[in-house]
XYZ file of C-alpha atoms in Angstrom:
445
model
C 32.923 -93.525 -65.546
C 33.354 -91.785 -62.181
C 30.370 -90.688 -60.195
C 30.224 -86.969 -60.900
C 28.650 -86.005 -57.589
C 26.455 -83.009 -56.875
C 26.414 -80.858 -60.021
C 27.272 -77.198 -59.892
C 24.476 -74.705 -59.360
C 22.432 -73.563 -62.385
C 23.361 -70.225 -63.938
C 22.220 -67.181 -61.988
C 23.316 -63.567 -61.512
C 26.901 -63.185 -60.368
C 28.170 -66.428 -61.948
C 31.517 -64.820 -62.816
C 32.201 -63.862 -59.188
C 32.671 -67.444 -57.950
C 33.827 -70.837 -59.310
C 31.479 -72.797 -61.587
C 32.410 -76.409 -60.912
C 31.479 -79.347 -63.128
C 31.062 -81.690 -60.172
C 30.583 -81.524 -56.434
C 33.412 -82.100 -53.985
C 34.072 -85.759 -53.210
C 34.778 -85.027 -49.543
C 31.438 -83.268 -49.211
C 29.618 -86.160 -50.900
C 30.748 -88.476 -48.081
C 28.863 -86.392 -45.495
C 25.135 -86.223 -44.748
C 23.311 -83.786 -47.024
C 23.588 -80.239 -45.712
C 20.612 -77.907 -45.494
C 22.148 -74.561 -46.479
C 21.198 -71.254 -44.886
C 19.532 -69.697 -47.912
C 16.776 -67.629 -46.299
C 17.491 -63.952 -47.080
C 18.261 -61.871 -43.988
C 15.584 -59.346 -43.088
C 18.199 -56.853 -41.875
C 19.916 -54.836 -44.608
C 22.616 -53.088 -42.576
C 25.473 -54.748 -40.639
C 28.505 -53.722 -38.678
C 30.597 -56.209 -40.664
C 29.988 -58.187 -43.852
C 32.365 -61.034 -44.697
C 32.460 -62.137 -48.334
C 33.404 -65.816 -48.490
C 32.661 -68.669 -46.057
C 35.854 -70.632 -46.547
C 38.489 -71.050 -43.859
C 39.664 -67.426 -44.092
C 36.238 -65.813 -44.002
C 34.921 -68.030 -41.208
C 38.017 -67.363 -39.091
C 37.703 -63.595 -39.560
C 33.987 -63.614 -38.752
C 34.502 -65.746 -35.661
C 37.291 -63.560 -34.298
C 35.350 -60.330 -34.857
C 32.289 -61.813 -33.155
C 34.408 -62.921 -30.179
C 36.078 -59.533 -29.760
C 32.914 -57.506 -30.454
C 29.961 -59.579 -29.191
C 27.655 -56.610 -29.727
C 28.524 -56.379 -33.433
C 26.244 -57.694 -36.173
C 28.192 -59.854 -38.622
C 26.950 -61.353 -41.895
C 28.923 -63.990 -43.813
C 27.885 -64.427 -47.452
C 28.971 -67.300 -49.675
C 28.085 -68.036 -53.300
C 27.946 -71.803 -52.715
C 26.915 -74.281 -50.035
C 29.543 -74.540 -47.304
C 31.552 -77.720 -47.825
C 31.015 -77.838 -51.572
C 33.046 -74.713 -52.314
C 36.786 -74.393 -52.695
C 37.443 -74.944 -48.972
C 36.008 -78.461 -49.172
C 37.954 -79.466 -52.283
C 41.551 -79.648 -51.058
C 43.510 -82.713 -49.929
C 43.090 -82.088 -46.198
C 46.746 -81.531 -45.225
C 47.356 -79.014 -42.407
C 51.100 -78.431 -42.775
C 52.521 -76.054 -40.194
C 55.698 -75.244 -42.120
C 56.318 -72.532 -44.740
C 55.119 -73.501 -48.200
C 56.921 -70.629 -49.868
C 60.376 -70.783 -48.319
C 61.653 -67.957 -50.475
C 59.038 -65.483 -49.200
C 60.810 -62.353 -48.045
C 60.128 -59.945 -45.242
C 61.953 -58.215 -42.425
C 64.940 -60.248 -41.263
C 66.988 -63.111 -42.641
C 65.318 -66.008 -44.525
C 65.639 -68.172 -41.405
C 64.037 -65.483 -39.228
C 61.182 -65.071 -41.723
C 60.638 -68.841 -41.834
C 60.565 -69.069 -38.056
C 58.011 -66.264 -37.902
C 55.831 -68.185 -40.347
C 56.220 -71.394 -38.349
C 55.214 -69.555 -35.178
C 52.095 -68.205 -36.895
C 51.130 -71.628 -38.252
C 51.662 -73.260 -34.856
C 49.329 -70.711 -33.261
C 46.772 -71.272 -36.022
C 46.972 -75.046 -35.654
C 46.460 -74.831 -31.892
C 43.494 -72.490 -32.382
C 41.881 -74.784 -34.941
C 42.377 -77.798 -32.693
C 40.741 -75.954 -29.792
C 37.743 -75.154 -32.007
C 37.489 -78.754 -33.218
C 37.642 -80.033 -29.628
C 35.349 -77.403 -28.086
C 32.629 -77.776 -30.704
C 32.991 -81.515 -31.234
C 33.695 -81.170 -34.960
C 34.033 -84.683 -36.377
C 36.633 -84.058 -39.087
C 39.052 -86.964 -38.558
C 41.747 -84.779 -36.955
C 44.877 -86.948 -37.178
C 48.368 -85.527 -36.362
C 50.444 -88.253 -38.039
C 52.727 -86.094 -40.194
C 53.326 -86.540 -43.912
C 55.778 -87.940 -46.456
C 57.612 -86.122 -49.211
C 58.803 -88.401 -52.006
C 60.810 -88.073 -55.223
C 60.823 -90.275 -58.322
C 63.524 -88.344 -60.233
C 67.064 -87.051 -59.533
C 65.792 -83.469 -59.834
C 63.041 -84.252 -57.346
C 65.524 -85.784 -54.919
C 67.691 -82.667 -55.124
C 64.671 -80.513 -54.308
C 63.866 -82.624 -51.264
C 67.455 -82.548 -50.023
C 67.487 -78.763 -50.422
C 64.314 -78.600 -48.339
C 65.897 -80.734 -45.629
C 68.808 -78.293 -45.488
C 66.231 -75.622 -44.659
C 64.601 -77.901 -42.085
C 67.944 -78.179 -40.306
C 68.252 -74.391 -40.231
C 64.743 -74.102 -38.816
C 65.236 -76.839 -36.235
C 62.616 -79.130 -37.789
C 63.079 -82.884 -37.304
C 62.614 -85.436 -40.086
C 63.312 -89.038 -41.027
C 64.923 -89.875 -44.397
C 63.686 -92.889 -46.361
C 65.193 -95.060 -49.087
C 63.235 -96.748 -51.871
C 62.956 -99.929 -49.772
C 61.782 -98.006 -46.713
C 59.169 -96.142 -48.756
C 57.908 -99.408 -50.193
C 57.564 -100.806 -46.680
C 55.616 -97.765 -45.447
C 53.484 -96.676 -48.421
C 53.484 -99.814 -50.574
C 55.222 -98.637 -53.740
C 58.730 -98.705 -55.235
C 57.893 -95.799 -57.520
C 59.866 -93.321 -55.399
C 63.615 -93.560 -54.944
C 64.004 -91.155 -52.041
C 61.870 -89.392 -49.478
C 61.461 -88.230 -45.940
C 58.780 -88.064 -43.268
C 58.153 -85.144 -40.914
C 55.645 -84.768 -38.109
C 54.540 -81.290 -39.225
C 51.112 -82.169 -40.567
C 47.583 -82.979 -39.419
C 45.076 -84.747 -41.658
C 41.457 -83.623 -41.717
C 38.348 -84.268 -43.747
C 38.270 -80.734 -45.223
C 34.551 -80.524 -46.011
C 33.667 -81.791 -42.531
C 36.014 -79.250 -40.947
C 34.714 -76.222 -42.842
C 31.096 -77.271 -42.291
C 31.755 -77.722 -38.574
C 33.391 -74.306 -38.328
C 30.433 -72.689 -40.132
C 27.867 -74.412 -37.943
C 29.591 -73.366 -34.706
C 29.903 -69.641 -35.377
C 29.056 -67.282 -32.485
C 25.430 -66.231 -32.083
C 26.011 -62.728 -33.478
C 27.134 -64.105 -36.864
C 24.562 -64.740 -39.595
C 25.465 -67.081 -42.494
C 23.869 -66.712 -45.938
C 24.746 -69.444 -48.448
C 24.152 -69.841 -52.203
C 24.054 -66.080 -52.632
C 26.791 -64.607 -54.863
C 28.079 -61.104 -54.224
C 28.119 -59.252 -57.534
C 29.590 -55.882 -56.557
C 31.268 -53.951 -53.754
C 31.006 -50.179 -53.752
C 31.654 -47.152 -51.560
C 34.382 -45.943 -49.251
C 32.730 -46.708 -45.913
C 30.055 -47.476 -45.145
C 30.149 -49.951 -48.030
C 27.418 -51.223 -50.296
C 27.496 -54.965 -50.906
C 25.201 -56.056 -53.731
C 24.262 -59.722 -54.040
C 22.185 -61.486 -56.672
C 18.984 -60.545 -54.820
C 19.759 -57.822 -52.259
C 21.594 -54.586 -51.565
C 23.278 -54.430 -48.157
C 25.328 -51.907 -46.178
C 28.224 -52.467 -43.820
C 30.575 -50.320 -41.778
C 33.378 -52.803 -42.431
C 33.891 -55.436 -45.130
C 36.165 -58.473 -45.064
C 36.934 -59.892 -48.533
C 37.894 -63.562 -48.290
C 36.768 -65.083 -51.593
C 40.344 -65.604 -52.766
C 40.976 -65.149 -56.507
C 37.399 -64.104 -57.180
C 37.986 -60.864 -55.283
C 39.253 -59.627 -58.654
C 35.655 -59.641 -59.889
C 34.901 -57.141 -57.115
C 37.774 -54.881 -58.162
C 40.484 -56.056 -55.749
C 43.971 -57.430 -56.464
C 43.408 -57.592 -60.217
C 47.113 -57.224 -60.929
C 48.288 -59.440 -58.048
C 46.210 -62.650 -57.902
C 45.209 -65.302 -60.449
C 43.284 -68.562 -60.191
C 44.354 -72.098 -61.010
C 42.253 -75.258 -61.043
C 43.689 -78.484 -59.698
C 42.077 -81.932 -59.673
C 41.457 -84.866 -57.361
C 39.890 -88.298 -57.460
C 38.793 -90.652 -54.692
C 38.319 -94.413 -54.804
C 35.456 -96.326 -53.233
C 36.216 -97.913 -49.852
C 38.906 -100.449 -50.695
C 38.856 -104.101 -49.566
C 41.113 -104.924 -46.623
C 43.648 -106.795 -48.767
C 43.947 -103.858 -51.180
C 44.373 -101.395 -48.308
C 47.150 -103.568 -46.912
C 49.023 -103.128 -50.203
C 49.064 -99.391 -49.521
C 51.198 -99.832 -46.424
C 50.456 -100.804 -42.818
C 49.426 -97.354 -41.492
C 45.705 -96.583 -41.477
C 46.358 -93.093 -42.882
C 49.220 -91.361 -44.634
C 49.877 -88.784 -47.338
C 52.619 -87.969 -49.830
C 53.587 -84.501 -51.045
C 55.380 -84.586 -54.440
C 58.868 -83.216 -54.989
C 57.599 -80.977 -57.811
C 54.639 -78.639 -57.407
C 52.995 -80.108 -60.505
C 53.550 -83.616 -59.231
C 50.968 -85.979 -57.754
C 49.742 -85.821 -54.156
C 48.550 -89.068 -52.570
C 46.479 -89.762 -49.471
C 45.338 -93.000 -47.853
C 42.377 -92.021 -45.658
C 41.149 -93.289 -42.312
C 37.922 -94.299 -44.031
C 39.726 -96.808 -46.267
C 39.751 -94.762 -49.476
C 42.614 -93.524 -51.619
C 42.893 -89.977 -52.985
C 45.015 -88.864 -55.936
C 45.506 -85.187 -56.781
C 47.465 -83.705 -59.667
C 47.617 -81.186 -62.534
C 46.814 -77.517 -62.989
C 44.871 -75.487 -65.528
C 44.611 -71.725 -65.810
C 41.282 -70.053 -64.955
C 39.116 -72.860 -66.390
C 38.388 -76.509 -65.562
C 39.488 -79.291 -67.861
C 36.872 -81.898 -68.936
C 36.344 -84.396 -66.123
C 36.723 -87.440 -68.385
C 40.197 -86.212 -69.361
C 41.025 -85.503 -65.708
C 39.851 -88.949 -64.610
C 42.074 -90.677 -67.179
C 45.078 -88.587 -66.152
C 44.614 -89.300 -62.436
C 44.043 -93.004 -63.073
C 47.332 -93.147 -64.969
C 49.170 -91.541 -62.025
C 47.544 -94.044 -59.638
C 48.308 -97.046 -61.855
C 51.941 -96.133 -62.364
C 52.510 -95.962 -58.623
C 50.438 -99.026 -57.686
C 50.311 -101.355 -60.721
C 49.829 -104.356 -58.424
C 46.380 -103.277 -57.189
C 43.357 -105.149 -58.542
C 41.372 -102.022 -59.405
C 42.080 -98.378 -60.125
C 38.463 -97.242 -60.172
C 37.399 -93.845 -58.829
C 34.065 -93.073 -57.239
C 34.453 -89.295 -57.247
C 36.403 -86.939 -59.496
C 36.369 -83.174 -59.003
C 38.199 -79.934 -59.590
C 38.999 -77.156 -57.147
C 40.203 -73.624 -57.601
C 43.049 -72.000 -55.699
C 44.401 -68.477 -55.848
C 48.097 -67.869 -56.488
C 50.357 -64.856 -56.574
C 53.426 -64.468 -58.746
C 55.914 -64.653 -55.858
C 53.845 -66.796 -53.479
C 53.165 -63.917 -51.072
C 49.776 -63.340 -49.468
C 47.605 -60.337 -50.398
C 46.807 -59.346 -46.819
C 45.765 -56.306 -44.843
C 43.604 -53.196 -44.864
C 43.095 -52.188 -48.494
C 41.454 -48.911 -47.610
C 39.705 -47.695 -44.485
C 37.502 -50.474 -43.065
C 38.018 -52.710 -46.106
C 40.162 -55.758 -45.358
C 41.295 -58.712 -47.470
C 43.282 -61.918 -47.241
C 43.736 -63.479 -50.684
C 46.079 -65.865 -52.470
C 46.795 -68.704 -50.041
C 48.822 -70.422 -52.789
C 47.424 -73.888 -52.145
C 47.748 -73.813 -48.347
C 44.340 -72.445 -47.450
C 43.211 -74.609 -44.531
C 45.809 -73.621 -41.962
C 47.222 -70.490 -43.565
C 43.744 -69.212 -44.417
C 42.493 -69.871 -40.889
C 45.395 -68.111 -39.189
C 45.468 -65.100 -41.479
C 41.674 -64.859 -41.313
C 41.964 -64.755 -37.526
C 44.570 -61.999 -37.767
C 42.422 -60.078 -40.250
C 39.523 -60.175 -37.798
C 41.776 -58.865 -35.060
C 43.019 -56.097 -37.344
C 39.431 -55.072 -38.094
C 38.843 -54.779 -34.339
C 41.957 -52.657 -33.806
C 43.745 -55.383 -31.850
C 47.528 -55.324 -32.195
C 49.842 -58.256 -31.571
C 53.374 -59.461 -32.402
C 51.766 -62.031 -34.728
C 49.948 -59.329 -36.683
C 53.129 -57.274 -36.876
C 54.943 -60.309 -38.311
C 52.160 -60.957 -40.827
C 52.202 -57.371 -42.038
C 55.985 -57.522 -42.388
C 56.020 -60.358 -44.917
C 56.657 -59.707 -48.590
C 53.753 -58.343 -50.638
C 52.525 -59.944 -53.895
C 54.354 -58.757 -56.983
C 52.750 -57.295 -60.099
C 51.139 -59.456 -62.781
C 51.012 -58.339 -66.422
C 47.598 -57.786 -68.032
C 45.856 -60.267 -70.315
C 46.642 -61.796 -72.755
C 50.302 -61.602 -71.671
C 49.363 -62.989 -68.254
C 47.672 -66.045 -69.714
C 50.546 -66.766 -72.068
C 53.111 -66.455 -69.274
C 51.211 -68.640 -66.789
C 50.267 -71.329 -69.309
C 53.881 -71.442 -70.500
C 55.069 -71.772 -66.897
C 52.641 -74.649 -66.294
C 53.851 -76.432 -69.424
C 57.476 -75.959 -68.428
C 56.859 -77.265 -64.904
C 54.935 -80.241 -66.315
C 57.937 -81.101 -68.474
C 60.309 -80.627 -65.582
C 58.159 -82.694 -63.227
C 58.458 -85.759 -65.463
C 57.796 -88.894 -63.392
C 56.776 -86.775 -60.380
C 53.446 -86.289 -62.213
């Protein structure tokens, strides 16, 4: 059985306003134990309260504190930083559009180029923070692979490359033999490599960003927000306190719905990952000569792979709507995906298995901007929260400070999230879509 690392927190007020995970994040378990900031603040009134200490919330808080050093800023998170959703992803920082059909002002190519420009700025900003504050997160700009095991998957990849050519993005196509040489498996028949990715240890990155916040930002962990009221100033009620703020930034992704925001625009999906122990040198060699690489599947419900600098292997796959699947079932599913791709390995044992929640919108667009006066939100990163969340959190902080820029104008010009039907129609539609995509994914799973 896998080591089900740090268990989720015991039930307490506000449980429905944040994820209740069965197991701690594997990435976080690799780091020294964190002492969370759980001491209640003595001050009850702030210039700005940020709800959510993931990449979006931390970026917004940092930018506000930089632009308004006299402002008092409080960041509240329901979990310990690093063990929440931000520390549960696969650690890809891809500075290309994930939703290539996202509309906006201008042609599709113009919209894509605007997104690329935003992501490039965000990536540069994150790298400056990592360098300036000495955040040890394994920053590694080695690009990533995309690989297909089916004819449908290959068609999808070739369609993507047609877009790359329009955008001016370089790439390198790979045959089955070339993929075997580079990632150690003949499972995939076609793929490509592009340089547009940086690998990080996601829990280490988010913890480093939290621990290097400006002096005028206070962080309060393990304290769920249970309600948000008022029209400015706002009342933010947590499990143990009632606070006031002139401005509020909502950055808790899909769980903003529990606070009354984006109920008909955003929904949550759980996805799953597993990590091996440190592999012996001969086993690592069977995973290709590079010390680190990652594969993005040709189908969204396919399997993501990552060989890490630390000598481990990570497998991520599957979705479930609004609720985690049993970890034993998840472990068996991920082991099957691993075994099918690397049957020649001696062991397919996992040390950590965990789930993570992400917020999606129907059309892949971000719920972003000023919701009403002095209430701001950035929600629904659609599985691209590290870089996208950081950049749009930065822009949200600038918006809250009244700072205008071409980047903010571009962000506000992108397509808005489309309407979602109410329950139970919503559940039936999303579950049916997941089942259809699972069937279509086939061997990409």
